[in-house]
Amino acid sequence: MNNTRYRIAFVSRLAISALKQGALLTGVSLCMVCSVLADDVAVSEQSFRCINDWPKIRNTHIYNADPEKLKEAIRIFRDSVSDTEYPVGTILQLIPTEAMVKHPRGTFAKSNDWEFFSLDVSAAGTKISERGENVVNHTQGLTCLSCHQPAAMICCSAPSACGTQEAAKPAAVWSADWDIAEIKC
């Protein structure tokens, strides 16, 4: 009888300990998920305003809603700072119909946490036609990542966003075809 009570007490303590550890692990996991979600940026059609109103470094327009993060993004791009993550929420846009937005680490693993956008621009405003890691550049018939990923391996941690000559090569197609300063938003 004492042996049975001992076993029941032992199993009860073991079950309570397992439940406590499970609750702790669940709480820690939820905190981690919530912190990632809190750091993420909500991107909507309103995120893409007239790029001619944004700061421009070489041929690229840069935006971040947070003025301090915008300063950092401009510094990273302007100075071609390698091995440095752009601030979450940074938007890089070379032409009005394409953009890329930086998200928190782990959001878009294939693209180093950049989300690509194909945009329809008109006098009525901007509409998102495609978004994600596998967006196709319809002019070239390739995914955005097919050009940006090789450039990132050559020059820096941000796909084609460091502004070096190597990174600019895939986008060179646009330099002759678009005079962004002439485009009216």
mmCIF file of C-alpha atoms in Angstrom, residues 79-177:
data_model
loop_
_atom_site.group_PDB
_atom_site.id
_atom_site.type_symbol
_atom_site.label_atom_id
_atom_site.label_comp_id
_atom_site.label_asym_id
_atom_site.label_seq_id
_atom_site.Cartn_x
_atom_site.Cartn_y
_atom_site.Cartn_z
ATOM 1 C CA ASP A 79 27.933 54.289 -48.342
ATOM 2 C CA SER A 80 27.471 50.748 -49.760
ATOM 3 C CA VAL A 81 27.764 49.309 -46.248
ATOM 4 C CA SER A 82 28.143 45.540 -46.585
ATOM 5 C CA ASP A 83 27.059 42.906 -44.056
ATOM 6 C CA THR A 84 24.494 45.285 -42.555
ATOM 7 C CA GLU A 85 20.771 44.641 -42.411
ATOM 8 C CA TYR A 86 18.479 47.398 -43.594
ATOM 9 C CA PRO A 87 16.004 48.579 -40.958
ATOM 10 C CA VAL A 88 12.677 46.750 -40.975
ATOM 11 C CA GLY A 89 10.150 48.716 -42.995
ATOM 12 C CA THR A 90 12.651 50.113 -45.492
ATOM 13 C CA ILE A 91 11.253 50.374 -49.018
ATOM 14 C CA LEU A 92 13.617 50.480 -51.987
ATOM 15 C CA GLN A 93 12.160 51.432 -55.329
ATOM 16 C CA LEU A 94 14.043 51.950 -58.567
ATOM 17 C CA ILE A 95 10.980 52.304 -60.780
ATOM 18 C CA PRO A 96 7.338 53.010 -59.925
ATOM 19 C CA THR A 97 6.079 49.528 -60.840
ATOM 20 C CA GLU A 98 8.440 47.493 -58.633
ATOM 21 C CA ALA A 99 9.490 47.706 -55.002
ATOM 22 C CA MET A 100 11.089 45.696 -52.241
ATOM 23 C CA VAL A 101 10.346 45.983 -48.515
ATOM 24 C CA LYS A 102 12.561 44.790 -45.652
ATOM 25 C CA HIS A 103 10.874 42.534 -43.065
ATOM 26 C CA PRO A 104 12.159 41.028 -39.782
ATOM 27 C CA ARG A 105 14.645 38.179 -39.881
ATOM 28 C CA GLY A 106 13.005 34.871 -40.771
ATOM 29 C CA THR A 107 10.014 36.343 -42.613
ATOM 30 C CA PHE A 108 11.213 35.702 -46.183
ATOM 31 C CA ALA A 109 14.144 33.305 -45.881
ATOM 32 C CA LYS A 110 14.944 32.944 -49.606
ATOM 33 C CA SER A 111 15.253 36.696 -50.132
ATOM 34 C CA ASN A 112 17.073 37.680 -46.937
ATOM 35 C CA ASP A 113 13.746 38.988 -45.574
ATOM 36 C CA TRP A 114 12.935 41.250 -48.509
ATOM 37 C CA GLU A 115 9.417 41.085 -49.917
ATOM 38 C CA PHE A 116 9.087 41.960 -53.601
ATOM 39 C CA PHE A 117 6.141 43.865 -55.053
ATOM 40 C CA SER A 118 4.755 44.274 -58.540
ATOM 41 C CA LEU A 119 2.708 47.460 -58.627
ATOM 42 C CA ASP A 120 0.094 48.899 -60.956
ATOM 43 C CA VAL A 121 0.451 52.683 -60.931
ATOM 44 C CA SER A 122 -2.216 55.032 -62.253
ATOM 45 C CA ALA A 123 -3.593 58.502 -61.594
ATOM 46 C CA ALA A 124 -6.105 56.851 -59.230
ATOM 47 C CA GLY A 125 -3.287 55.450 -57.072
ATOM 48 C CA THR A 126 -1.111 52.392 -56.671
ATOM 49 C CA LYS A 127 -2.427 48.825 -56.568
ATOM 50 C CA ILE A 128 -0.401 45.796 -55.493
ATOM 51 C CA SER A 129 -0.679 43.205 -58.262
ATOM 52 C CA GLU A 130 1.760 40.664 -56.770
ATOM 53 C CA ARG A 131 3.807 40.366 -53.603
ATOM 54 C CA GLY A 132 6.117 37.860 -51.905
ATOM 55 C CA GLU A 133 9.377 36.090 -52.647
ATOM 56 C CA ASN A 134 8.305 34.681 -56.010
ATOM 57 C CA VAL A 135 7.011 37.807 -57.752
ATOM 58 C CA VAL A 136 7.629 37.776 -61.499
ATOM 59 C CA ASN A 137 9.009 40.814 -63.286
ATOM 60 C CA HIS A 138 6.660 40.668 -66.259
ATOM 61 C CA THR A 139 8.893 42.807 -68.492
ATOM 62 C CA GLN A 140 11.778 40.350 -68.177
ATOM 63 C CA GLY A 141 9.766 37.193 -67.480
ATOM 64 C CA LEU A 142 11.909 36.338 -64.459
ATOM 65 C CA THR A 143 11.278 36.328 -60.746
ATOM 66 C CA CYS A 144 12.663 39.337 -58.908
ATOM 67 C CA LEU A 145 14.721 36.944 -56.812
ATOM 68 C CA SER A 146 16.440 35.486 -59.898
ATOM 69 C CA CYS A 147 18.269 38.805 -60.365
ATOM 70 C CA HIS A 148 18.474 40.020 -56.774
ATOM 71 C CA GLN A 149 19.797 36.811 -55.191
ATOM 72 C CA PRO A 150 22.974 36.545 -57.352
ATOM 73 C CA ALA A 151 23.687 40.240 -56.800
ATOM 74 C CA ALA A 152 23.343 39.773 -53.055
ATOM 75 C CA MET A 153 25.864 36.944 -53.086
ATOM 76 C CA ILE A 154 28.340 39.176 -54.911
ATOM 77 C CA CYS A 155 28.146 42.290 -52.816
ATOM 78 C CA CYS A 156 26.245 42.325 -49.546
ATOM 79 C CA SER A 157 23.544 41.023 -47.222
ATOM 80 C CA ALA A 158 20.710 42.939 -48.858
ATOM 81 C CA PRO A 159 19.626 41.645 -52.271
ATOM 82 C CA SER A 160 20.849 44.137 -54.823
ATOM 83 C CA ALA A 161 20.378 46.916 -52.307
ATOM 84 C CA CYS A 162 23.888 48.006 -51.515
ATOM 85 C CA GLY A 163 24.239 50.137 -54.613
ATOM 86 C CA THR A 164 27.533 48.735 -55.848
ATOM 87 C CA GLN A 165 28.259 48.271 -59.530
ATOM 88 C CA GLU A 166 27.762 44.502 -59.241
ATOM 89 C CA ALA A 167 24.358 44.941 -57.651
ATOM 90 C CA ALA A 168 23.274 47.490 -60.230
ATOM 91 C CA LYS A 169 23.915 45.238 -63.254
ATOM 92 C CA PRO A 170 20.564 43.376 -63.198
ATOM 93 C CA ALA A 171 18.703 46.677 -62.942
ATOM 94 C CA ALA A 172 20.750 48.348 -65.678
ATOM 95 C CA VAL A 173 18.033 47.404 -68.167
ATOM 96 C CA TRP A 174 15.860 50.111 -66.624
ATOM 97 C CA SER A 175 18.361 52.958 -66.723
ATOM 98 C CA ALA A 176 17.926 53.568 -70.454
ATOM 99 C CA ASP A 177 14.192 52.920 -70.528
#
